[in-house]
Amino acid sequence: MPRFNATEFLKTVSSSAGVYRMYDAKGEVIYVGKAKDLKKRLSSYFRVNLGNIKTQALVSHIANIDVTLTHSETDALLLENDYIKQYMPKYNVLLRDDKSYPYLFLSGHKHPRLAYHRGPQREKGRYFGPYPNGGAVRESLNLLQKLFPIRQCDDLYYKSRTRPCLQFQLGRCSAPCVNKVTDEDYAEQVQLASLFLQGKDQQVVTNLVAKMEQAAEAFMYEQAALYRDQITALRKVAEQQEVSVDKGDMDVIGVHYEKGIACFHMLFIRAGKIFGSRSYYPSVPAQTDIDEVLSAFISQFYLNADVQRTLPNEVILSQSFSDKTELESAIAEALEKKFIIKTQVRGDRASFLRLALTNATNAVMTRLADKNTQEQRFNLLEEALELGHSIGRMECFDISHTMGESTVASCVVFNREGPHKADYRRYNISGITGGDDYAAMEQAISRRFDKIDNNGKVPDIVFIDGGLGQLRIAQGIVDEKCAHLDRPPLLIGVTKGEGRKAGLETFVFGGSEQQFNLPSDSGAFHLILHIRDESHRFAITGHRNKRQKTRNTSSLESIAGVGPKRRKALLQHLGGIQEVKGASVAELTKVPGISLEMAQTIHDALRGG
């Protein structure tokens, strides 16, 4: 491919504000940036003497640059943030949000519910958060119940109601389950709650004042009184959250950046107290300076439209950065609210900042120690195996089943950083005799190495958690499918020690079948056991999930006319397979899509009638 002609390109670039995307020879976006003056910024990349090593590496891979003009710096900041989330470029600092933190969930139901949520966001609806801890979510739910009469019960409870529950009597739910509120009025309260969760308190109050005045003019005084009470409650909450000198709402951020690892430890201060805390570890390209790390984190964290959180007006940061003032103004304009970043504080704020910085520093030191330990273990394993080359990737396979039922094979992956969970794989094993571990291993290894080439993810070592028979099966498949590779993986069997006691494991080389042992206090020994135990855990988890799914559906699958949609409706409506088995014909007919005739068929099939 011809070299990128920077001179010709820069002749056509505008001096307006905008965003630029840099591409490599494969057409992949490798960097996204913004600028007040695109021509000036882009020209800086192609100077004769580039001091920054990271910039030199970036420029050497540029094959094309795409430019988008914007009307202002704020528009450029927002567009840059969107592009970074879309492309995840390798040379940008990337903030990956951890999905394990709790959220507030507003479902996509006809009558949406507010609920606590943690885990994958599969259900349709809106997710507000993340919150620092579960207690913060429950506190918010309790507050929202007092302000907006939206249901918090689950769908099964909602569907089964024939009269209002206690929450309606307490004024904390408008009872949409029994039509005590119109769909329009309920939707209005949901919209107001959503605005409140986005921090738009004043907009909520303005809407309610307009509704109250309309109701009063229409002589609907009871309705107007309800709006008045809601406005009073909201204003009381706003007063409690008002920022003052001693108490208030703020995010306090301690930052420590060392040897490529950055930690942003955040204290969420609400009403002058620590509401919760959380550490973030953005992905930082090598040789990135601290100013870029700080600027990228602040913009990505506070402009993330997918993560809706109530934002304070004040952010306290442990150190300043070059474009702090410009970024502060752009975020304030984008959020349409006051937004201040402070780095010099005293009193309580200084105490909070010292606490955040101590936690950030400690977190980075711990990670660096872990990283060094991991590197040491890899070096010891290379030395013990006398490989003559470094180990970049290791995989371990394990088979799990219960008396031959629901067989699952797992493959876990370690690199020099430790477990690489993005590459973990499970293989559902089918078409074999139950309990035949040899056949299961043959199927898993065949699927893993089928059509592999030198450009693929070729492991340096593959561990087989099992006996000599499984190792032989695996070695035969690897010999067949990996013979064309420059360096086929080395296979090592991990066998249980005498009495299956941990610490007495022995190891066997594939092919030569030569046994070897490692001292139980060796870092190399600990590394092998770590990957073996992780493989075992991952296989058992997959097997249990598959077994549970099989047991939940097998009895229904055998019934003629009950397909996937009807099975799902039955299990969701009644709450599980045991409830379906215990249901009467009349109860079965209440399930959507189940006729009286089908209900009788299901009832007879499950009860042997």
XYZ file of C-alpha atoms in Angstrom:
609
model
C 0.000 0.000 0.000
C 1.379 3.485 -0.901
C 2.685 5.635 1.976
C 0.267 8.237 3.362
C 0.972 11.602 1.727
C 0.645 14.008 4.665
C 1.703 17.080 2.629
C -1.068 16.675 0.062
C -3.625 15.808 2.743
C -2.875 18.889 4.887
C -3.424 21.189 1.889
C -7.112 20.247 1.924
C -7.752 20.384 5.685
C -9.912 23.181 7.088
C -8.923 25.328 10.086
C -12.383 24.829 11.622
C -13.219 22.852 14.755
C -13.898 19.171 14.234
C -13.025 15.521 14.751
C -10.507 13.367 12.899
C -10.270 9.587 12.538
C -6.992 7.903 11.675
C -7.043 4.550 9.847
C -4.403 1.842 9.365
C -3.715 -0.187 6.207
C -6.546 -2.623 7.095
C -9.072 0.215 7.211
C -9.474 0.023 11.000
C -9.770 3.207 13.061
C -6.665 3.411 15.267
C -7.141 6.891 16.760
C -9.905 9.471 17.181
C -9.166 13.066 18.178
C -10.799 16.499 18.322
C -9.419 19.967 17.658
C -10.406 23.638 17.763
C -8.250 24.072 14.635
C -8.045 20.819 12.630
C -5.277 22.024 10.287
C -3.063 23.124 13.161
C -3.628 19.940 15.196
C -3.150 17.496 12.315
C -0.015 19.342 11.119
C 1.539 18.711 14.551
C 1.529 14.943 13.877
C 3.787 15.284 10.834
C 6.593 17.473 12.215
C 10.157 16.318 11.558
C 10.977 15.857 15.253
C 8.223 14.049 17.126
C 9.204 13.784 20.780
C 6.419 11.458 21.954
C 7.096 7.741 21.319
C 3.388 6.907 21.277
C 2.753 9.573 18.603
C 5.647 8.207 16.525
C 4.119 4.706 16.662
C 0.680 6.081 15.757
C 1.935 8.106 12.784
C 3.891 5.128 11.417
C 0.607 3.185 11.073
C -1.521 5.926 9.439
C -2.836 4.970 6.007
C -5.729 7.431 5.808
C -7.352 10.254 7.799
C -11.034 11.184 7.769
C -12.161 14.627 8.966
C -15.593 15.768 10.198
C -16.233 19.495 10.748
C -18.361 20.677 13.679
C -19.928 24.017 14.613
C -18.176 24.268 17.983
C -15.660 22.663 20.326
C -18.544 21.212 22.347
C -19.956 19.474 19.271
C -16.454 18.151 18.542
C -16.136 16.806 22.095
C -19.490 14.989 21.865
C -18.720 13.539 18.425
C -15.247 12.413 19.545
C -16.794 10.641 22.531
C -19.329 8.865 20.287
C -16.618 7.751 17.840
C -14.377 6.423 20.637
C -17.245 4.278 21.983
C -18.063 3.070 18.452
C -14.551 2.180 17.254
C -12.593 1.546 20.508
C -9.331 2.645 18.781
C -6.104 1.023 19.995
C -4.227 4.330 20.509
C -6.991 6.056 22.512
C -7.385 5.879 26.284
C -10.529 3.753 26.747
C -12.865 3.670 29.722
C -14.618 0.304 29.835
C -17.528 0.297 32.288
C -17.790 -2.788 34.468
C -21.176 -4.517 34.074
C -21.066 -6.015 37.565
C -22.109 -2.780 39.267
C -25.761 -2.216 40.189
C -28.215 -0.163 38.145
C -31.744 1.140 38.463
C -33.861 -0.474 35.751
C -36.978 1.056 34.190
C -38.583 -1.747 32.168
C -40.020 -1.440 28.659
C -43.393 -2.796 29.866
C -46.780 -1.190 29.099
C -46.742 -0.166 32.762
C -42.967 0.035 33.426
C -41.543 -0.997 36.782
C -38.560 0.418 38.642
C -36.222 -2.261 39.923
C -32.716 -3.072 41.161
C -30.560 -4.649 38.436
C -27.104 -6.200 38.360
C -25.560 -8.208 35.520
C -25.998 -8.360 31.716
C -28.491 -5.808 30.371
C -30.598 -8.179 28.277
C -34.114 -7.015 29.162
C -35.586 -4.140 27.152
C -35.852 -0.888 29.046
C -33.635 1.879 30.420
C -30.745 1.397 32.820
C -29.742 4.240 35.138
C -26.369 4.061 36.851
C -24.008 2.528 37.600
C -24.437 3.073 41.334
C -21.456 2.589 43.646
C -23.191 -0.176 45.641
C -26.489 -1.970 46.219
C -27.363 0.193 49.219
C -27.280 3.302 47.019
C -29.744 1.713 44.578
C -32.146 0.717 47.357
C -31.945 4.195 48.865
C -32.802 5.705 45.477
C -35.703 3.275 44.990
C -37.102 4.243 48.381
C -36.859 7.943 47.515
C -38.455 7.459 44.085
C -41.379 5.575 45.618
C -42.162 8.651 47.721
C -41.947 10.985 44.723
C -43.449 9.006 41.831
C -46.177 6.329 42.255
C -44.562 3.786 39.927
C -44.741 0.063 40.609
C -41.655 -1.822 41.815
C -43.179 -5.326 41.909
C -42.068 -8.020 39.453
C -44.200 -8.912 36.431
C -45.559 -12.189 37.851
C -46.847 -10.417 40.965
C -48.227 -7.589 38.792
C -50.171 -9.997 36.545
C -51.701 -11.929 39.432
C -53.258 -8.911 41.211
C -57.051 -8.637 41.398
C -57.075 -5.773 43.913
C -54.547 -3.091 44.927
C -51.708 -4.029 47.251
C -50.498 -2.167 50.346
C -48.236 0.130 48.282
C -51.349 1.711 46.739
C -52.822 2.328 50.192
C -49.564 4.055 51.220
C -49.634 6.267 48.128
C -46.448 4.705 46.740
C -47.976 3.026 43.701
C -50.865 4.082 41.465
C -51.971 0.431 40.991
C -51.865 0.123 37.181
C -52.345 -3.636 37.718
C -56.050 -3.086 38.478
C -56.571 0.037 36.333
C -56.626 2.553 39.188
C -54.704 4.937 36.918
C -55.019 5.696 33.206
C -52.242 4.622 30.866
C -51.580 8.287 29.987
C -51.209 9.391 33.625
C -48.967 6.436 34.444
C -46.765 7.132 31.402
C -46.506 10.756 32.534
C -45.191 9.710 35.970
C -42.711 7.339 34.320
C -41.428 10.180 32.131
C -41.024 12.458 35.167
C -39.152 9.745 37.102
C -36.855 9.242 34.102
C -36.062 12.969 33.948
C -35.418 12.997 37.700
C -32.976 10.084 37.378
C -31.097 12.035 34.699
C -30.670 14.899 37.176
C -33.202 17.204 35.470
C -34.988 18.097 38.729
C -35.957 21.612 37.653
C -37.542 20.348 34.429
C -39.645 17.903 36.475
C -40.841 20.684 38.803
C -41.641 22.972 35.837
C -43.730 20.218 34.203
C -45.609 19.523 37.429
C -46.332 23.230 38.027
C -47.836 23.458 34.528
C -49.956 20.338 35.181
C -51.125 21.753 38.540
C -52.207 25.038 36.948
C -54.062 23.213 34.161
C -55.895 21.034 36.691
C -56.851 24.086 38.804
C -58.168 25.976 35.763
C -60.270 22.913 34.879
C -61.662 22.884 38.490
C -59.976 19.500 39.127
C -58.862 20.547 42.576
C -58.108 17.067 43.931
C -55.761 16.403 41.011
C -54.181 19.834 41.456
C -53.606 19.076 45.152
C -51.809 15.838 44.235
C -49.495 17.742 41.888
C -48.931 20.367 44.630
C -47.880 17.686 47.127
C -45.552 16.125 44.568
C -43.942 19.514 43.846
C -43.444 20.127 47.592
C -41.775 16.725 48.029
C -39.475 17.324 45.049
C -38.441 20.765 46.282
C -37.701 19.331 49.715
C -35.411 16.743 48.127
C -33.731 19.458 46.028
C -33.097 21.538 49.144
C -31.489 18.561 50.888
C -29.196 18.035 47.904
C -28.266 21.736 47.541
C -24.489 22.231 47.416
C -23.124 24.389 50.245
C -19.655 25.179 51.558
C -19.540 22.393 54.155
C -22.010 19.864 52.787
C -23.116 19.041 49.294
C -22.941 16.762 46.290
C -19.611 16.201 44.565
C -17.461 13.550 42.909
C -13.972 13.336 44.408
C -11.409 11.643 42.137
C -7.960 10.457 43.191
C -5.673 9.577 40.254
C -2.486 7.519 40.177
C -0.701 6.618 36.925
C 2.449 4.508 36.869
C 4.099 2.107 34.395
C 1.100 2.057 32.055
C -1.522 1.412 34.758
C -3.981 4.174 35.687
C -6.505 4.075 38.526
C -9.250 6.641 39.061
C -10.687 6.072 42.547
C -13.966 7.959 42.909
C -15.777 8.922 46.072
C -19.417 9.806 45.443
C -20.225 12.457 48.068
C -23.916 13.145 48.551
C -25.257 15.526 51.232
C -21.737 15.748 52.647
C -21.387 11.984 53.203
C -19.645 9.237 51.250
C -22.506 7.678 49.262
C -20.187 5.046 47.778
C -16.864 4.562 46.037
C -15.505 2.839 42.965
C -12.213 2.345 41.128
C -11.909 2.654 37.341
C -8.993 1.279 35.315
C -9.066 2.716 31.776
C -7.127 0.965 29.035
C -4.078 3.167 28.368
C -1.851 2.771 25.258
C 1.888 2.626 25.919
C 3.738 5.932 26.389
C 0.527 7.979 26.850
C 1.091 11.143 28.896
C -0.939 11.887 32.041
C -2.706 14.920 30.511
C -4.285 12.753 27.806
C -5.270 10.087 30.358
C -6.998 12.670 32.593
C -8.757 14.476 29.736
C -9.976 11.209 28.157
C -11.321 9.815 31.423
C -13.211 12.974 32.429
C -14.830 13.423 28.999
C -15.768 9.737 28.561
C -17.090 9.392 32.119
C -19.255 12.502 32.197
C -20.435 12.445 28.567
C -21.468 8.794 28.470
C -25.101 9.030 27.353
C -25.602 5.261 27.797
C -24.730 5.508 31.491
C -27.347 7.820 32.965
C -26.420 9.092 36.383
C -27.325 12.065 38.527
C -24.314 14.334 38.125
C -23.061 16.797 40.751
C -22.083 20.337 39.792
C -18.653 19.939 41.330
C -15.831 17.485 40.571
C -12.677 17.491 42.681
C -9.607 16.026 40.983
C -6.247 15.221 42.581
C -4.264 16.876 39.781
C -4.849 19.334 36.972
C -4.261 18.885 33.229
C -3.576 21.197 30.301
C -7.044 21.516 28.726
C -9.018 21.427 32.001
C -10.685 24.839 31.479
C -11.743 24.108 27.892
C -13.053 20.636 28.803
C -14.907 22.041 31.821
C -16.733 24.588 29.647
C -17.510 22.081 26.900
C -18.987 19.531 29.340
C -21.042 22.243 31.076
C -22.448 23.309 27.708
C -23.100 19.725 26.612
C -24.856 18.791 29.878
C -26.665 22.150 30.036
C -25.759 22.536 33.701
C -23.068 24.003 35.909
C -19.913 21.854 35.876
C -16.723 22.796 37.766
C -13.466 20.821 38.108
C -11.442 21.825 41.169
C -7.918 20.669 42.005
C -7.072 22.991 44.929
C -9.358 22.438 47.945
C -9.259 22.704 51.745
C -11.073 21.336 54.791
C -13.439 18.377 54.304
C -12.876 18.376 50.551
C -9.114 18.024 51.053
C -9.716 15.091 53.457
C -11.923 13.352 50.895
C -9.322 13.974 48.184
C -6.491 12.507 50.293
C -8.631 9.402 50.900
C -9.366 8.987 47.176
C -5.702 9.466 46.235
C -4.534 6.949 48.859
C -6.937 4.329 47.448
C -5.903 5.021 43.843
C -2.187 4.756 44.696
C -2.690 1.548 46.658
C -4.726 -0.006 43.822
C -2.001 0.692 41.245
C 0.752 -0.622 43.537
C -1.248 -3.831 44.105
C -1.792 -4.329 40.367
C 1.866 -3.743 39.599
C 2.829 -6.299 42.271
C 0.366 -8.821 40.773
C 1.692 -8.113 37.290
C 5.279 -8.671 38.436
C 4.274 -11.917 40.189
C 2.508 -13.149 37.054
C 5.522 -12.300 34.900
C 7.797 -14.133 37.339
C 5.590 -17.245 37.191
C 5.690 -17.277 33.374
C 9.492 -16.946 33.432
C 9.777 -19.861 35.892
C 7.507 -22.040 33.728
C 9.567 -21.257 30.603
C 12.691 -22.209 32.522
C 11.165 -25.445 33.903
C 9.965 -26.576 30.457
C 13.186 -25.467 28.710
C 11.134 -24.005 25.872
C 13.708 -21.655 24.379
C 11.003 -19.080 23.624
C 8.597 -16.956 25.680
C 5.038 -18.065 26.449
C 2.436 -15.618 25.165
C -0.747 -17.682 25.361
C -1.802 -20.822 27.247
C -5.084 -22.735 27.081
C -6.560 -25.444 29.283
C -9.377 -27.880 28.439
C -11.662 -29.679 30.891
C -14.771 -31.867 30.571
C -17.737 -31.676 32.963
C -20.922 -33.769 33.253
C -23.084 -35.537 35.831
C -23.474 -39.262 35.175
C -23.061 -38.506 31.455
C -25.770 -35.799 31.446
C -25.326 -32.371 29.775
C -21.641 -32.749 28.871
C -19.744 -29.466 28.480
C -16.089 -28.848 27.576
C -14.381 -25.650 28.667
C -11.401 -23.804 27.255
C -9.850 -21.044 29.361
C -7.056 -18.761 28.188
C -4.177 -17.142 30.075
C -1.714 -14.590 28.742
C 1.087 -12.804 30.575
C -1.473 -10.542 32.247
C -3.352 -13.549 33.687
C -6.816 -14.902 32.738
C -8.019 -13.514 29.383
C -11.750 -14.034 29.826
C -12.744 -12.530 26.491
C -11.287 -15.646 24.806
C -12.873 -18.227 27.141
C -15.030 -20.755 25.285
C -17.514 -23.496 26.159
C -18.370 -26.375 23.829
C -21.705 -28.152 24.209
C -20.871 -31.790 23.460
C -23.441 -33.832 21.544
C -23.688 -37.092 19.632
C -21.563 -39.138 22.052
C -22.256 -41.861 24.594
C -22.974 -40.295 27.982
C -19.848 -40.263 30.157
C -17.391 -40.854 27.297
C -14.745 -38.265 28.231
C -12.440 -39.379 25.412
C -15.065 -38.646 22.750
C -15.945 -35.356 24.459
C -12.305 -34.253 24.483
C -11.890 -35.290 20.834
C -14.899 -33.190 19.833
C -13.771 -30.120 21.823
C -10.147 -30.169 20.562
C -11.317 -30.777 16.966
C -13.630 -27.784 17.102
C -10.958 -25.571 18.672
C -8.218 -26.292 16.125
C -10.308 -26.846 13.010
C -9.019 -24.618 10.174
C -6.509 -22.802 12.416
C -3.614 -21.006 10.664
C -0.567 -18.962 11.640
C -2.645 -15.761 11.681
C -5.032 -17.223 14.243
C -4.748 -17.352 18.016
C -2.266 -20.198 18.328
C -1.484 -21.135 21.941
C 2.064 -21.889 22.989
C 0.888 -24.512 25.505
C -2.366 -26.468 25.820
C -3.045 -28.143 29.170
C -5.385 -31.144 29.260
C -7.052 -31.684 32.629
C -7.415 -35.467 32.575
C -5.609 -38.754 32.284
C -3.185 -40.113 29.717
C -6.028 -41.327 27.495
C -7.469 -37.843 27.050
C -3.985 -36.434 26.428
C -3.385 -39.000 23.663
C -6.717 -38.134 22.026
C -5.901 -34.413 22.136
C -2.337 -34.945 20.819
C -3.653 -36.932 17.861
C -6.047 -34.124 16.884
C -3.356 -31.428 17.282
C -0.864 -33.479 15.214
C -3.466 -33.704 12.447
C -4.823 -30.157 12.431
C -1.753 -28.123 13.489
C 1.014 -29.812 11.467
C 1.127 -26.868 9.022
C 1.698 -24.270 11.764
C 5.113 -22.646 12.235
C 5.042 -23.641 15.909
C 2.320 -26.140 16.903
C 1.215 -25.926 20.546
C 2.920 -28.040 23.186
C 0.425 -30.334 24.958
C 0.783 -31.103 28.667
C -1.516 -33.381 30.657
C -2.350 -32.488 34.251
C -3.138 -35.601 36.289
C -4.384 -35.870 39.853
C -1.884 -36.924 42.501
C -2.130 -39.885 44.860
C -5.491 -39.857 46.601
C -6.473 -36.955 44.270
C -4.856 -34.575 46.776
C -4.115 -31.013 45.645
C -0.395 -30.301 45.499
C 0.553 -33.810 44.375
C -0.279 -33.335 40.677
C 2.005 -34.779 38.038
C 2.475 -33.527 34.489
C 2.919 -35.395 31.201
C 4.283 -34.100 27.898
C 2.120 -34.908 24.894
C 3.770 -37.092 22.275
C 6.731 -38.405 24.305
C 4.417 -39.033 27.300
C 7.350 -38.262 29.560
C 6.269 -37.430 33.109
C 7.725 -34.570 35.121
C 7.085 -32.926 38.469
C 7.453 -29.401 39.793
C 8.083 -28.378 43.408
C 4.767 -27.551 45.098
C 6.147 -24.182 46.218
C 7.261 -23.224 42.692
C 5.667 -20.269 40.909
C 5.490 -22.393 37.739
C 3.525 -25.076 39.633
C 1.117 -22.450 40.993
C 0.581 -21.020 37.504
C -0.376 -24.433 36.054
C -2.749 -25.136 38.940
C -4.297 -21.691 38.530
C -5.187 -22.271 34.879
C -6.316 -25.861 35.641
C -8.592 -24.715 38.501
C -10.004 -21.884 36.383
C -10.776 -24.373 33.608
C -12.483 -26.669 36.118
C -14.585 -23.797 37.530
C -15.595 -22.564 34.084
C -16.581 -26.082 32.915
C -18.687 -26.803 36.019
C -20.514 -23.469 35.734
C -21.381 -24.157 32.084
C -22.436 -27.716 32.852
C -24.744 -26.650 35.683
C -26.404 -24.021 33.507
C -26.933 -26.522 30.691
C -28.228 -29.212 33.076
C -30.688 -26.794 34.679
C -31.938 -25.647 31.298
C -32.370 -29.254 30.169
C -34.313 -30.177 33.296
C -36.507 -27.110 33.010
C -37.550 -27.809 29.449
C -37.208 -31.531 28.739
C -40.588 -32.539 30.141
C -42.336 -29.838 28.098
C -40.367 -30.559 24.913
C -41.856 -34.023 24.712
C -45.419 -32.653 24.475
C -46.750 -32.340 20.930
C -47.752 -28.788 20.051
C -45.641 -27.140 22.771
C -42.908 -25.296 20.935
C -40.293 -22.820 22.202
C -42.743 -19.885 22.424
C -45.321 -21.825 24.426
C -42.643 -23.318 26.700
C -41.322 -19.831 27.399
C -44.811 -18.466 28.078
C -45.624 -21.337 30.461
C -42.389 -21.019 32.440
C -42.510 -17.224 32.627
C -46.202 -16.966 33.508
C -46.231 -19.711 36.136
C -42.685 -19.249 37.451
C -40.947 -22.558 36.676
C -41.345 -26.199 35.673
C -42.556 -27.337 39.102
C -45.313 -24.716 39.054
C -46.319 -25.834 35.533
C -46.503 -29.454 36.695
C -48.667 -28.481 39.684
C -51.018 -26.183 37.742
C -54.654 -27.101 37.113
C -56.203 -27.019 33.638
C -57.947 -23.740 34.526
C -54.643 -22.169 35.586
C -52.928 -23.348 32.407
C -55.603 -21.708 30.229
C -54.696 -18.317 31.718
C -51.275 -18.523 30.053
C -51.226 -16.515 26.783
C -51.453 -18.824 23.764
C -52.731 -21.869 25.711
C -56.236 -23.026 24.696
C -58.455 -25.254 26.833
C -57.620 -28.264 24.641
C -53.863 -27.562 24.818
C -54.096 -27.007 28.594
C -55.729 -30.427 28.990
C -53.009 -32.031 26.829
C -50.235 -30.434 28.908
C -51.942 -31.355 32.188
C -52.366 -35.003 31.172
C -48.819 -35.302 29.782
C -47.156 -33.903 32.904
C -49.249 -35.973 35.307
C -49.116 -39.197 33.360
C -52.828 -39.021 32.703
